[in-house]
Coordinates of C-alpha atoms in Angstrom, one line a residue:
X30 CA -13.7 -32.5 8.4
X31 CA -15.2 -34.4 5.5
X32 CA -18.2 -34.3 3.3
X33 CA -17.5 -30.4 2.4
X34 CA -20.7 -29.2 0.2
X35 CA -19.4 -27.1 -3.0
X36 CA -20.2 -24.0 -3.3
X37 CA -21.5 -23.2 -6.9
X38 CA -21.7 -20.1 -8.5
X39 CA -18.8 -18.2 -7.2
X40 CA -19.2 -14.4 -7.9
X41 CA -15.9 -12.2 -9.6
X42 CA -17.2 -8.9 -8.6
X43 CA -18.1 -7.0 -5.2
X44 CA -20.1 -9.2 -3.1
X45 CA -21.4 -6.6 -0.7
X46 CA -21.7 -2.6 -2.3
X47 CA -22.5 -0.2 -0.1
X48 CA -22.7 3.8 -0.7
X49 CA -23.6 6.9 1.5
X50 CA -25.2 4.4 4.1
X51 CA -27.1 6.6 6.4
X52 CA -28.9 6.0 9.5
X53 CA -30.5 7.8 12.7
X54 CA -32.7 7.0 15.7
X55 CA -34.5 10.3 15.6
X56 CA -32.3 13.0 16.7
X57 CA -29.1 10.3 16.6
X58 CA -27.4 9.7 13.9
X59 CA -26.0 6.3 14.1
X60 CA -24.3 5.6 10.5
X61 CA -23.4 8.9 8.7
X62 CA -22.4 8.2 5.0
X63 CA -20.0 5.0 5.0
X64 CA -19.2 3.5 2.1
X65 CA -17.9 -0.1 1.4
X66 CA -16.4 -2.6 -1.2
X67 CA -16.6 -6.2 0.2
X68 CA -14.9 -8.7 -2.6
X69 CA -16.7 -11.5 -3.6
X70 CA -14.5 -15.5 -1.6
X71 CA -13.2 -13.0 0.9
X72 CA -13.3 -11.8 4.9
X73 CA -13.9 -8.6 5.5
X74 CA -14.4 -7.6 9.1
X75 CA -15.8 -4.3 10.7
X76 CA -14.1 -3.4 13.9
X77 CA -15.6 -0.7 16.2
X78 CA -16.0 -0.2 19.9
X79 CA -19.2 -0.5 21.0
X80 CA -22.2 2.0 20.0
X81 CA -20.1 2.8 17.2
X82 CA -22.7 0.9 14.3
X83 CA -21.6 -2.8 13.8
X84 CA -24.7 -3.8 14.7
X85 CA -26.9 -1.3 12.9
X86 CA -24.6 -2.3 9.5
X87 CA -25.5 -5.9 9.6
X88 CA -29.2 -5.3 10.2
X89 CA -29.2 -3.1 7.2
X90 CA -27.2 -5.3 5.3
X91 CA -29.0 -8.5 6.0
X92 CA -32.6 -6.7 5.1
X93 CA -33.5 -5.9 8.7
X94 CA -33.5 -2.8 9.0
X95 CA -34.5 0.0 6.8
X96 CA -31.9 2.8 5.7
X97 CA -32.7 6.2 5.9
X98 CA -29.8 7.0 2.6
X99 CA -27.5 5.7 0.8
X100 CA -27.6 2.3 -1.4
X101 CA -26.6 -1.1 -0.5
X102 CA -26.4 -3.9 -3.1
X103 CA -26.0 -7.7 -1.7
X104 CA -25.2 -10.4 -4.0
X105 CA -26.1 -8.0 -6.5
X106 CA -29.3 -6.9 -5.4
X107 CA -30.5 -3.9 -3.7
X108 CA -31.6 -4.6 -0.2
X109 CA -34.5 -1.8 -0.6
X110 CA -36.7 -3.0 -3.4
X111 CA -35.2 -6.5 -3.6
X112 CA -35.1 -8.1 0.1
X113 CA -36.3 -11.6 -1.1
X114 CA -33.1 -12.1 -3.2
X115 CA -31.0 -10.7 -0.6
X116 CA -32.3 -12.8 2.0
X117 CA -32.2 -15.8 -0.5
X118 CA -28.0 -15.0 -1.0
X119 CA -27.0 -14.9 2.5
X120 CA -27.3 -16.5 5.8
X121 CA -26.8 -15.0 9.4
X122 CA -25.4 -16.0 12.2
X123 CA -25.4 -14.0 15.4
X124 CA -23.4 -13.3 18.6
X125 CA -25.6 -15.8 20.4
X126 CA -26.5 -19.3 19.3
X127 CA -29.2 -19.7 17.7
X128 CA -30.1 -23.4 18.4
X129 CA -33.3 -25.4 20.0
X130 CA -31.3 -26.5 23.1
X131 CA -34.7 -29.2 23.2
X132 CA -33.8 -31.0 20.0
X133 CA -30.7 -33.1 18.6
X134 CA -28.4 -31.5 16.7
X135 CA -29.4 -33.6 14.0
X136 CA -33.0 -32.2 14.5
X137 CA -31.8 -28.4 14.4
X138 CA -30.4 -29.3 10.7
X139 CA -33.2 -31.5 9.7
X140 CA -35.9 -28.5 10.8
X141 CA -33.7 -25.9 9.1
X142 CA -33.7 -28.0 5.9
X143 CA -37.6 -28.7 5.5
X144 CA -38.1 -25.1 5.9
X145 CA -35.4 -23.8 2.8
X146 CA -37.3 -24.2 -0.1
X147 CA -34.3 -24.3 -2.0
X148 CA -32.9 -27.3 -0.5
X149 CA -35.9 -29.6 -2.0
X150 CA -35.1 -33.2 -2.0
X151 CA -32.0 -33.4 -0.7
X152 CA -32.2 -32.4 3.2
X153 CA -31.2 -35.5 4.5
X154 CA -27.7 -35.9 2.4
X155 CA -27.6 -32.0 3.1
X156 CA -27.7 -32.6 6.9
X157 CA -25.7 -36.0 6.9
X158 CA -22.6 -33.8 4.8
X159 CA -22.7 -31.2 7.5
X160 CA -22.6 -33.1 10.5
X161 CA -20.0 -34.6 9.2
X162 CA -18.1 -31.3 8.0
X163 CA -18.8 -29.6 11.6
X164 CA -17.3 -32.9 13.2
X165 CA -20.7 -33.2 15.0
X166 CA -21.8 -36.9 14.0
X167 CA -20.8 -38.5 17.4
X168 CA -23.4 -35.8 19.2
X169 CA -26.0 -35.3 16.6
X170 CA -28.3 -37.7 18.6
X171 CA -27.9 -35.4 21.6
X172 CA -29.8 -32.2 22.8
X173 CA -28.1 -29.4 22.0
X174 CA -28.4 -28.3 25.7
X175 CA -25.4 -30.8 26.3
X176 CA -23.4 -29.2 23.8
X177 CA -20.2 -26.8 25.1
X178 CA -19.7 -23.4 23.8
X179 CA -17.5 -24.3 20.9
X180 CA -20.2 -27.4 19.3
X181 CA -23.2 -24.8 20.0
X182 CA -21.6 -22.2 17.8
X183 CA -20.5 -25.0 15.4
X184 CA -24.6 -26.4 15.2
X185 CA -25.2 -22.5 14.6
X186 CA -22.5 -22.3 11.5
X187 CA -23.8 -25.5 10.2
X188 CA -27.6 -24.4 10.6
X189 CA -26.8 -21.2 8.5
X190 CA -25.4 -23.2 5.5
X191 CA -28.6 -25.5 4.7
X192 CA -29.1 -23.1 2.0
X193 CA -25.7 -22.4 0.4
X194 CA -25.4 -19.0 0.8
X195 CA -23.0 -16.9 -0.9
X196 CA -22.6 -14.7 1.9
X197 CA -22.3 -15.0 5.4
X198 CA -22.3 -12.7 8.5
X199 CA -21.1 -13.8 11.2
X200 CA -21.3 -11.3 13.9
X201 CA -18.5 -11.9 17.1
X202 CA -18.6 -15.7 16.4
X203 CA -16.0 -16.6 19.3
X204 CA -17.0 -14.6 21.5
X205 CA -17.2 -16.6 24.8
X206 CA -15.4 -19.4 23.2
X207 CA -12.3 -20.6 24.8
X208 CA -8.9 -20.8 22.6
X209 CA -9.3 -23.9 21.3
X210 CA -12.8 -23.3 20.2
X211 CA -11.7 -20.5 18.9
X212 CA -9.3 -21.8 16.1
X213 CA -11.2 -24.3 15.1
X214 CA -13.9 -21.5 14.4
X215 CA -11.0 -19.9 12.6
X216 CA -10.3 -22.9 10.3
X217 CA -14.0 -23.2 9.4
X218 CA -14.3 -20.0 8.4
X219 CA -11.1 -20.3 6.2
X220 CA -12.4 -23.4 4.8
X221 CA -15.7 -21.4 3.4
X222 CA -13.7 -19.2 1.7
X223 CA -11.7 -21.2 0.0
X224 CA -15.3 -22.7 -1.5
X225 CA -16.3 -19.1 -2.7
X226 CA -18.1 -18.1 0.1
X227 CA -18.1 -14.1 1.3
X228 CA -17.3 -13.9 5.3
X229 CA -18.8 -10.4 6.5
X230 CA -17.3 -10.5 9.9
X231 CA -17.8 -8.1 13.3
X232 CA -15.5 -9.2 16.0
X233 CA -14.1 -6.9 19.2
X234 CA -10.9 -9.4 19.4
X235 CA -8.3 -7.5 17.4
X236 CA -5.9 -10.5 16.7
X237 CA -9.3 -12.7 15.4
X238 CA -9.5 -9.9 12.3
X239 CA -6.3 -10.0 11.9
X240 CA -5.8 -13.4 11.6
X241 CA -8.9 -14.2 9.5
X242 CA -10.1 -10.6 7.3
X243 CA -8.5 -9.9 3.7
X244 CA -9.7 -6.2 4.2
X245 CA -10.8 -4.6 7.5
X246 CA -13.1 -1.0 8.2
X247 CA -12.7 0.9 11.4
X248 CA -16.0 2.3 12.5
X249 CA -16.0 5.4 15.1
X250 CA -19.1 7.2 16.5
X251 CA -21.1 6.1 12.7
X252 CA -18.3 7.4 10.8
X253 CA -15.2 4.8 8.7
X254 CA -12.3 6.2 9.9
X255 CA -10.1 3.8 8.4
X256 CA -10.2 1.1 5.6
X257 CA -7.1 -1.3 4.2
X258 CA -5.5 -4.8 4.6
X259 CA -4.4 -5.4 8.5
X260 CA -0.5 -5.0 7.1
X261 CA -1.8 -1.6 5.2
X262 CA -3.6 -0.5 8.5
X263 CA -0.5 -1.1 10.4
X264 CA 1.7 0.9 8.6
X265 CA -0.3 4.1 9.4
X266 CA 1.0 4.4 13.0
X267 CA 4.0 4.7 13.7
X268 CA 5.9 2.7 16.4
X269 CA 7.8 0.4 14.8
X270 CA 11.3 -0.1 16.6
X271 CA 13.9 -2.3 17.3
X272 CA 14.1 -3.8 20.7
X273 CA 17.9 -4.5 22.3
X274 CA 18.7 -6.7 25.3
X275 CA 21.6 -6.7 27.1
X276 CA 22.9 -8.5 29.9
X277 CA 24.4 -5.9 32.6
X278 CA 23.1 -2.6 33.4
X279 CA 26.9 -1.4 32.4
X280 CA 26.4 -2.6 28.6
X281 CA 22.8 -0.7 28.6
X282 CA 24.4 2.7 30.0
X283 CA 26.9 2.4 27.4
X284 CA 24.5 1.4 25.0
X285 CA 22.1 4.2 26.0
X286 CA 25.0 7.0 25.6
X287 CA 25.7 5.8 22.1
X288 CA 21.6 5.4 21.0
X289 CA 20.7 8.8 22.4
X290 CA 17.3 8.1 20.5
X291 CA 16.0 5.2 22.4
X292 CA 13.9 4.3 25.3
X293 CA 15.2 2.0 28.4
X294 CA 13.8 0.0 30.6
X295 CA 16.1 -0.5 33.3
X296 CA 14.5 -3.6 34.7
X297 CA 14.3 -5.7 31.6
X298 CA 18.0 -4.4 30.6
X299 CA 16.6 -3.1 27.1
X300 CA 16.1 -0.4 24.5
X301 CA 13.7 0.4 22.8
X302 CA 15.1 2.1 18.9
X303 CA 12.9 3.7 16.7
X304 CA 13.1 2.1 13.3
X305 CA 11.6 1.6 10.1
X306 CA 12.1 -2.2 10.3
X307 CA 14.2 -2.8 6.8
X308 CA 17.4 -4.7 6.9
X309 CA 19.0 -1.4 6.1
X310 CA 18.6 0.7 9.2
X311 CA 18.7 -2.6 11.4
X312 CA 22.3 -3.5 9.6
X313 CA 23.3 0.4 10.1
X314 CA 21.9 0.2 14.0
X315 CA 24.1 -3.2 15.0
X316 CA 27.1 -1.2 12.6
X317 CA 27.3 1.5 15.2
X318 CA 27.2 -0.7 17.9
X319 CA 29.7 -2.6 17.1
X320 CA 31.6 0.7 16.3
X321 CA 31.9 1.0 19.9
X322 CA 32.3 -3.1 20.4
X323 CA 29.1 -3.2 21.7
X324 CA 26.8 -6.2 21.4
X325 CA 23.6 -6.9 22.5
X326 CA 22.1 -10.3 23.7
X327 CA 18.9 -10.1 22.2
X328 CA 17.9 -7.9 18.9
X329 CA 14.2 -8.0 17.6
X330 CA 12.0 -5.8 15.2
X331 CA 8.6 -4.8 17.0
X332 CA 5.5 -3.0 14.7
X333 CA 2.3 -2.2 15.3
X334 CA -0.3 -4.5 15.8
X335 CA -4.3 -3.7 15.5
X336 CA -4.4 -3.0 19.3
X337 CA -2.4 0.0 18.5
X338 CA -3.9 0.7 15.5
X339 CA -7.3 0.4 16.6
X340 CA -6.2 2.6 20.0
X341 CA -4.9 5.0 17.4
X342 CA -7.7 5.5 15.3
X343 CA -10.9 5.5 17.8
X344 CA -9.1 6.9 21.0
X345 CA -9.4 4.1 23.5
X346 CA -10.0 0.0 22.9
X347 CA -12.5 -2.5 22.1
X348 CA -14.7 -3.7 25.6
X349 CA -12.6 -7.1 25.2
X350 CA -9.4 -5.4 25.5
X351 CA -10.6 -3.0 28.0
X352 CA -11.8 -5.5 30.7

């Protein structure tokens, strides 16, 4: 993509505060006293099953919705007595779309831009610069109700940056998107960070924070249950193991007898060690088989991934996973 529009201003400091959030539907309570950091040119994603407060977060957080305690600052401003500043820092873009399937592409930009004040004067070069950025020039003279999945969410991206907000909140941006559609999602959103921008991010597939978020929050029943770097939230269950393949059901018995820790599975000839993954206990596990002259055809280190994590910390998986 080509034409990229700078982002100017980049902030040093927390893009997104946010202390003691609290929020009920009358007798309900929906968000009860979460607390996050979100670094300024960085992803963070909120993961959560559903009902668990995503949603009710990013309404709060983007000004539309009212908290009933706690205090959230946005690009520096407090989202309670300064909405207008907030709402002038960031730009939204939801789970669905948000497109005139009657007009062009170029038509969607063109009406975003007349009505951002702060765009001014230069709409047109702003709207050329993002069709071209979003790969979109070849359909821009084309309904949007031709477009697949994957341009529609792109139009949407693009529609959100007419006014070069800092941060952005993107909430399940793939979701419906086949793979390919997916990763190149994935490489725009890497691409606005790398120009300053601050990627709030709500997503049910797992490997899509992992891939994209600096930090991620766990959110369970209104409550953070877990906060860290994907590696960092990894580490906190255990699992990790070492995984040995053999090629006769005689070398796994004898293998089995000598590992009396392990786990077998009979069918794929293999067992299952548990480990902590360093060279160390790997060089000390192949030591002791080959104290035996045993060998195995296959040896690979296995850790936990945010399914298992996720599984961990909430009790069940997302609705994605589940299906």
């Amino acid at each position: 993509m080509t034409g990229r529009i700078p982002i100017v201003g980049r902030m040093t400091t927390s893009a997104i505060a946010v202390s003691g959030l609290r929020k009920a539907y009358k007798d309900k309570v929906v968000l009860d006293g979460i607390d996050l950091d979100v670094r300024a040119g960085t992803v963070f994603s909120l993961l959560g099953p559903n009902g668990a407060g995503k949603t009710t977060t990013v309404n709060v957080l983007t000004t539309l919705m009212k908290a009933d305690g706690g205090t959230v600052r946005v690009a520096g401003h407090d989202v309670a007595t300064e909405a207008k500043a907030v709402r002038a820092a960031i730009g939204v873009t939801g789970q669905f779309a948000a497109v005139d399937e009657l007009l062009t592409g170029h038509e969607n930009l063109q009406l975003m831009a007349d009505l951002n004040r702060a765009v001014s004067g230069d709409g047109k070069r702003i709207v050329t610069e993002l069709l071209e950025r979003f790969d979109l020039v070849e359909s821009a003279q084309k309904p949007a109700s031709t477009y697949s999945g994957g341009m529609r969410r792109k139009l949407d991206l693009a529609m959100t940056l007419v006014g070069h907000p800092k941060i952005i909140f993107l909430d399940e941006p793939t979701t419906g998107l086949d793979p390919r559609s997916r990763r190149t999602m994935w490489s725009i959103i890497r691409a606005l960070v790398a120009d300053g921008v601050t990627i709030f991010l709500t997503t049910q597939y797992l490997d899509e924070a992992d891939q994209l978020a600096d930090r991620i929050a766990v959110l369970d029943q209104g409550r953070l249950v877990a906060q860290g770097t994907p590696d960092e939230l990894k580490r906190q269950i255990p699992g990790t193991h070492v995984r040995l393949r053999f090629t006769t059901a005689a070398e796994l018995d004898a293998a089995a007898r000598v590992l009396t820790d392990s786990t077998r599975d009979n069918e794929a000839l293999t067992l299952r060690v548990p480990s902590d993954g360093g060279t160390k206990s790997l060089r000390a596990l192949l030591d002791r088989l080959d104290e035996y002259s045993l060998s195995a055809e296959e040896c690979s280190v296995h850790t936990p991934d945010l399914d298992d994590v996720f599984l961990a910390l909430t009790g069940h998986t997302t609705e994605v996973n589940a299906k």
